[in-house]
PDB file of C-alpha atoms in Angstrom:
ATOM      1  CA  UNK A   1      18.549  90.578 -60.661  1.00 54.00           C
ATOM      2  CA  UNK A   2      19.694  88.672 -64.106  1.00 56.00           C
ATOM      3  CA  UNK A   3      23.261  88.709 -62.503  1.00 63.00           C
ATOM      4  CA  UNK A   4      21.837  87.452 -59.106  1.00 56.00           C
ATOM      5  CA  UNK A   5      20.050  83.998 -60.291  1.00 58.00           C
ATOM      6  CA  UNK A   6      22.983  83.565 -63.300  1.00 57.00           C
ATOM      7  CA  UNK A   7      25.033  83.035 -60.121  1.00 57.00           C
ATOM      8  CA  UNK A   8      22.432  81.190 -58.062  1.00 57.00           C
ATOM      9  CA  UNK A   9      21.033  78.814 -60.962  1.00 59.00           C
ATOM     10  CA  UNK A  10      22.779  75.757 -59.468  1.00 60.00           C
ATOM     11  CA  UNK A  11      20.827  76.115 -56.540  1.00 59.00           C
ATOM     12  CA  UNK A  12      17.501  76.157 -58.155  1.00 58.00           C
ATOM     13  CA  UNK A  13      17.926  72.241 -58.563  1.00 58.00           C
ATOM     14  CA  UNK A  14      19.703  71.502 -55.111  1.00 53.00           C
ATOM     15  CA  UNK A  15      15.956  71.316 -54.306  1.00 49.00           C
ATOM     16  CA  UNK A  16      16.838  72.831 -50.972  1.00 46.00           C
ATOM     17  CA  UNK A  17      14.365  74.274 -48.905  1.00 46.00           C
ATOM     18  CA  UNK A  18      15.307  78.028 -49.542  1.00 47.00           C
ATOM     19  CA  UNK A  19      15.793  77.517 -53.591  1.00 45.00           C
ATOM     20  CA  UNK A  20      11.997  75.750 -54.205  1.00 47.00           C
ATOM     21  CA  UNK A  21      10.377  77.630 -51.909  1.00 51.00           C
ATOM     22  CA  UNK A  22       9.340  74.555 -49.370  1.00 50.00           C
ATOM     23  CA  UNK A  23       9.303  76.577 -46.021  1.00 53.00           C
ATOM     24  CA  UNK A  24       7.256  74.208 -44.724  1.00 54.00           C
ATOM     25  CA  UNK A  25       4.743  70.792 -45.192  1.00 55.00           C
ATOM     26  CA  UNK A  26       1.349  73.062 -45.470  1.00 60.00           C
ATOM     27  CA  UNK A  27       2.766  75.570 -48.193  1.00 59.00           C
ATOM     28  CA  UNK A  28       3.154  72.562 -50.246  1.00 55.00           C
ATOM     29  CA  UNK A  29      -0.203  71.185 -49.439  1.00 57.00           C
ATOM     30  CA  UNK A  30      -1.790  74.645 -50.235  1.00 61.00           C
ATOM     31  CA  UNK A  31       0.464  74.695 -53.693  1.00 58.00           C
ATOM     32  CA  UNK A  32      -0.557  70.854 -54.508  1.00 54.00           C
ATOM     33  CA  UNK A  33      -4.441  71.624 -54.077  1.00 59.00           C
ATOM     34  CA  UNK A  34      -4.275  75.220 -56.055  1.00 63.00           C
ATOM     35  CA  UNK A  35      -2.376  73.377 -58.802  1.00 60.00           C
ATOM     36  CA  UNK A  36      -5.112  69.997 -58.743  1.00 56.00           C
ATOM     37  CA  UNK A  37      -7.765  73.018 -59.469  1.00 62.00           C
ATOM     38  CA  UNK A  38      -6.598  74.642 -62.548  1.00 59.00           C
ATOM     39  CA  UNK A  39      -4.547  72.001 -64.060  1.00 53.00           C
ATOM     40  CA  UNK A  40      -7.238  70.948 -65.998  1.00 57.00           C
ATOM     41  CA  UNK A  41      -6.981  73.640 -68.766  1.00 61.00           C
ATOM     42  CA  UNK A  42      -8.299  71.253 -71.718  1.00 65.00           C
ATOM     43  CA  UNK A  43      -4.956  71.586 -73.873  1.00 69.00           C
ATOM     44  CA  UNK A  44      -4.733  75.161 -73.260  1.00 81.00           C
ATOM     45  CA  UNK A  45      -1.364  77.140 -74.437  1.00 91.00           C
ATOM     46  CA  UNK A  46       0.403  78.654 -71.273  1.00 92.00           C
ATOM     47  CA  UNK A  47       3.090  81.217 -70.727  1.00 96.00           C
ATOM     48  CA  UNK A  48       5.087  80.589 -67.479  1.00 95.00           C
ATOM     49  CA  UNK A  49       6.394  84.180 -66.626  1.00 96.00           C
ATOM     50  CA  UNK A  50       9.998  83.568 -64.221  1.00 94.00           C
ATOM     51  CA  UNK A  51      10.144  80.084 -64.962  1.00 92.00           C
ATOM     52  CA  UNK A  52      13.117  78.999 -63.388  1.00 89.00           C
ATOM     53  CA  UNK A  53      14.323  75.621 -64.022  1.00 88.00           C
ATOM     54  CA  UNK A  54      10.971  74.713 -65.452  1.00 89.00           C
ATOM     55  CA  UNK A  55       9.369  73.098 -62.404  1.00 83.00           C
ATOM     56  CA  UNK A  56       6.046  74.548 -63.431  1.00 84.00           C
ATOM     57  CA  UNK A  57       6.371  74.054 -66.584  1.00 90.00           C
ATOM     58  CA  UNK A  58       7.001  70.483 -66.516  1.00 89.00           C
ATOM     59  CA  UNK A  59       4.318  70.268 -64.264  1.00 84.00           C
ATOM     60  CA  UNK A  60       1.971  72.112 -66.956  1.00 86.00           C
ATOM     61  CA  UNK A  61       3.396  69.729 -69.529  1.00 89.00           C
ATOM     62  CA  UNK A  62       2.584  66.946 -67.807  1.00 87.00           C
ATOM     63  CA  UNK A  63      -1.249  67.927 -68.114  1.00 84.00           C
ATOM     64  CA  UNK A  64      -1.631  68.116 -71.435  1.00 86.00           C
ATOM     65  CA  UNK A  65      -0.518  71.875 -72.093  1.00 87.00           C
ATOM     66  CA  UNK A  66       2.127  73.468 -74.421  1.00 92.00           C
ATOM     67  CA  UNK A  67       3.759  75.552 -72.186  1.00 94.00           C
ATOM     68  CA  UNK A  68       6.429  78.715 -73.160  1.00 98.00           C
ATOM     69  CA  UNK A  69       8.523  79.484 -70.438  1.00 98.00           C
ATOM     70  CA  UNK A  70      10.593  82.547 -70.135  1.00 98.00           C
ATOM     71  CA  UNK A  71      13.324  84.034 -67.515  1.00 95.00           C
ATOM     72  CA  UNK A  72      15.943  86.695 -67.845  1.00 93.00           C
ATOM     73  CA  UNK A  73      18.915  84.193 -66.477  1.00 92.00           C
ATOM     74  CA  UNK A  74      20.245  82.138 -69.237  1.00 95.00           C
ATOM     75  CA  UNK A  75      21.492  79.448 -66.737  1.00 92.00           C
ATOM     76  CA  UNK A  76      18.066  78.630 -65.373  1.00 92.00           C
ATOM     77  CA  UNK A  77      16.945  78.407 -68.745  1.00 96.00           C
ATOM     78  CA  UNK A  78      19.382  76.382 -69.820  1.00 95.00           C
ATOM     79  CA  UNK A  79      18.894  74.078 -66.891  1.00 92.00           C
ATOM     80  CA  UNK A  80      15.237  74.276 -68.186  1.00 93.00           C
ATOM     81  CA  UNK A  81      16.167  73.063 -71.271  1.00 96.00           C
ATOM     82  CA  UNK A  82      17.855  70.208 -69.843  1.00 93.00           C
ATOM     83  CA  UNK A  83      14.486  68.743 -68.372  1.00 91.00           C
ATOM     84  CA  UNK A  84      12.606  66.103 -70.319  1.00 90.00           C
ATOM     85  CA  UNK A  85       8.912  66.147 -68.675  1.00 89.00           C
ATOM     86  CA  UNK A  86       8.676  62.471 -68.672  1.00 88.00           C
ATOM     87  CA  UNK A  87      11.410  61.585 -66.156  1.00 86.00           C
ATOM     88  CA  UNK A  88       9.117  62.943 -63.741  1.00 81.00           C
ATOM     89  CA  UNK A  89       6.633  60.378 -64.555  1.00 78.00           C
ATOM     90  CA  UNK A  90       8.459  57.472 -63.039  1.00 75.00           C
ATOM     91  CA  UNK A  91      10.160  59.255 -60.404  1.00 74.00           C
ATOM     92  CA  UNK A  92      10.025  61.925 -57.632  1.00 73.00           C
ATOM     93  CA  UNK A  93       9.568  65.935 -59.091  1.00 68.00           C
ATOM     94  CA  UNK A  94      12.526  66.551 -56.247  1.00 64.00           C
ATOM     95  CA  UNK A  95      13.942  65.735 -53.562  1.00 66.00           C
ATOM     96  CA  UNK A  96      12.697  66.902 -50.394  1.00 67.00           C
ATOM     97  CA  UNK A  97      13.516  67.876 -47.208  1.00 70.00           C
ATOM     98  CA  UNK A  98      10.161  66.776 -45.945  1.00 68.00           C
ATOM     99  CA  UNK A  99       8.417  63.477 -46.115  1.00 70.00           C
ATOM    100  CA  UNK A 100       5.464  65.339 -48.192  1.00 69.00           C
ATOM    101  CA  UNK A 101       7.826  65.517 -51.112  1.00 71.00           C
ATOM    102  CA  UNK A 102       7.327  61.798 -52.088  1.00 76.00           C
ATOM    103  CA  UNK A 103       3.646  61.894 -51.090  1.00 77.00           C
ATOM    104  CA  UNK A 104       3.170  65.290 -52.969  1.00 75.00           C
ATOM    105  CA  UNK A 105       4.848  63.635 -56.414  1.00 77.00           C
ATOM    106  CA  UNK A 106       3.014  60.629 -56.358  1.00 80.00           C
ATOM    107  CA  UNK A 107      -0.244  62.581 -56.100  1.00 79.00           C
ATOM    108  CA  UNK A 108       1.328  65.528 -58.906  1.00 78.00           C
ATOM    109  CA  UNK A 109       1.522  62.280 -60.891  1.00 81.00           C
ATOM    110  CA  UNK A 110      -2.065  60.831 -60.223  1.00 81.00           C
ATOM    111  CA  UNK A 111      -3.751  64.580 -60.751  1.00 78.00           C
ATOM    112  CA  UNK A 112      -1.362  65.201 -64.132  1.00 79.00           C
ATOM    113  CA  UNK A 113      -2.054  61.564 -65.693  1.00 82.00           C
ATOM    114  CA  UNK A 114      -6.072  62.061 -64.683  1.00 79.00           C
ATOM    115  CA  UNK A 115      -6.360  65.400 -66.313  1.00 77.00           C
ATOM    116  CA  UNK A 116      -3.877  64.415 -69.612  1.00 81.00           C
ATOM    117  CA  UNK A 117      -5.922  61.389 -69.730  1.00 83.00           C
ATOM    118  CA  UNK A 118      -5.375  60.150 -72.785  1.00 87.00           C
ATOM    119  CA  UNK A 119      -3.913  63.621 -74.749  1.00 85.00           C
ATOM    120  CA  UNK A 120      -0.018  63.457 -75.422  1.00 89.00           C
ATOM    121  CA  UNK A 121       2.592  65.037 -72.756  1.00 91.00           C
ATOM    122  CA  UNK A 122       2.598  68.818 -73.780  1.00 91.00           C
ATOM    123  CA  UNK A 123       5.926  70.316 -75.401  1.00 95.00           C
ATOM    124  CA  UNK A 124       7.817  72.661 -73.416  1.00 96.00           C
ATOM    125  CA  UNK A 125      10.004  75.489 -75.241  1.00 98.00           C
ATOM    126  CA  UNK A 126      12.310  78.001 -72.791  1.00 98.00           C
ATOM    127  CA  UNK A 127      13.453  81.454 -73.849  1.00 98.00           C
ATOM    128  CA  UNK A 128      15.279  84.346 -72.251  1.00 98.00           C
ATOM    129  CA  UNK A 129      13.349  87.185 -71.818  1.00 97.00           C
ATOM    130  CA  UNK A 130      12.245  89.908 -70.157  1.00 95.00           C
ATOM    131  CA  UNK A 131       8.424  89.784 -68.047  1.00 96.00           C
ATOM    132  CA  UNK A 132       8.396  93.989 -69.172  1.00 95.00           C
ATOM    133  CA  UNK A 133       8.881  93.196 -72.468  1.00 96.00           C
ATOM    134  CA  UNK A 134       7.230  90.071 -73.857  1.00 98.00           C
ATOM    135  CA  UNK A 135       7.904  88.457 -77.636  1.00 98.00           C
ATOM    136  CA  UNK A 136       4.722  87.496 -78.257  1.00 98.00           C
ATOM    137  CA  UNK A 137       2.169  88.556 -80.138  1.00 98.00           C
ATOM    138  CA  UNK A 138      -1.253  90.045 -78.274  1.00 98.00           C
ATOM    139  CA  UNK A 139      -3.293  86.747 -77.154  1.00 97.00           C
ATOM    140  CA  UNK A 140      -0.743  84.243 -77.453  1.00 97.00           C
ATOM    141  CA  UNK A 141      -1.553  82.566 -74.695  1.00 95.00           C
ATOM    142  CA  UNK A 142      -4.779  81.073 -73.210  1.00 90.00           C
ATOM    143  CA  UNK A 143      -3.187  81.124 -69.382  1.00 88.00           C
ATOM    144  CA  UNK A 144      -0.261  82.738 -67.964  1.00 91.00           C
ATOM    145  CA  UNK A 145       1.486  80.950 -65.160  1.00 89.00           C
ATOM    146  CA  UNK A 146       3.176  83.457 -62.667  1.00 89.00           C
ATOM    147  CA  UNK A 147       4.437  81.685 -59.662  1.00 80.00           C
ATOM    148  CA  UNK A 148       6.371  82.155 -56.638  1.00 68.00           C
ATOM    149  CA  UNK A 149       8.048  85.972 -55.909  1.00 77.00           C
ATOM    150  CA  UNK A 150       8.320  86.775 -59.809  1.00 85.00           C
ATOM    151  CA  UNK A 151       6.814  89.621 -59.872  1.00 85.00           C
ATOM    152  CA  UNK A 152       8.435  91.213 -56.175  1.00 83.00           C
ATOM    153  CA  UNK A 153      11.656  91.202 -58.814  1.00 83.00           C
ATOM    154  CA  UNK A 154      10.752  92.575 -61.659  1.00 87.00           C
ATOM    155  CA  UNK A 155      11.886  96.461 -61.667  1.00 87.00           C
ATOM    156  CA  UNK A 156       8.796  97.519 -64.152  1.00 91.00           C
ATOM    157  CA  UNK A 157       6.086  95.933 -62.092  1.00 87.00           C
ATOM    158  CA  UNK A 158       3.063  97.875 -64.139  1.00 92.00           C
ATOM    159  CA  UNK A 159       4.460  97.303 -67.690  1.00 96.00           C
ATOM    160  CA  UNK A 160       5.203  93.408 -66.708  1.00 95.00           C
ATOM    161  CA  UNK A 161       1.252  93.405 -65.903  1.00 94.00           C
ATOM    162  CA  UNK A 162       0.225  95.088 -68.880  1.00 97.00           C
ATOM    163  CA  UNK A 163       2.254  92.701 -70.793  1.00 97.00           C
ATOM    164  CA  UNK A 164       0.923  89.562 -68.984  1.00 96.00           C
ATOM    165  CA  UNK A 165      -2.835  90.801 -69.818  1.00 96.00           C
ATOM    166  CA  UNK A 166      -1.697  91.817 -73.786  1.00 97.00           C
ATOM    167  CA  UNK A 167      -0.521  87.968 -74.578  1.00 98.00           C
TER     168      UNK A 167
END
């Protein structure tokens, strides 16, 4: 799986269809009304289990929230890195293949700015590591953020759990 996505990591940010996970105009809808009802965590820590190229994360950030985001594939990590949360406050979160995706960032933007009000953009740190085998101390975190098919690739699906409940 590590060797699979250190291969694929340039696709994560070609922001096509297949690589975000935009099958189609209502999964986004559903995804843009789940995230307008718990983004407002009142500066909340968050661990963001799988995190890609930090779309979550950023989006987390944007709130208010320090957020710790781990994968096993150094280059989606490193594209992670990359990121500076604030670019996405002046411009699109991707491009799209749809005609949502502008829509969809403008309101990402209205929802993030309403909830951060007037707290300071959160700080985003990225990490390689394993979902099975966490660094953190027990109750690190006050949320943890897994998104997407994380878990469907994870080869110690009960110990990832346990260690998503411990921090």
């Amino acid at each position: 799986i590590q060797s699979f996505y250190q291969i694929s990591a340039d696709a994560h940010d070609l922001h096509l269809p297949q690589a975000v996970g935009w099958f189609n105009e209502n999964t986004q809808k559903v995804r843009f009304f789940v995230l307008s009802q718990i983004a407002d965590l009142s500066d909340k820590s968050v661990l963001d289990v799988g995190c890609g190229t930090g779309f979550q994360s950023i989006l987390l950030s944007l709130c208010g929230h320090d957020v710790e985001g781990i994968d096993l594939s150094p280059n989606l990590i490193e594209k992670a890195r990359r990121k500076n949360p604030r670019d996405f406050l002046a411009r699109d979160l991707f491009e799209s293949p749809f005609r949502f995706g502008s829509v969809y960032s403008r309101r990402i933007r209205k929802v993030v700015e309403s909830v951060r009000g007037s707290r300071a953009i959160g700080k985003t740190h990225y990490q390689v590591a394993s979902a099975s085998q966490l660094p953190f101390e027990s109750q690190t975190f006050d949320l943890v953020n897994c998104c997407g098919s994380t878990l469907s690739f994870v080869e110690e699906y009960g110990k990832a759990l346990w260690e998503i409940a411990r921090v």
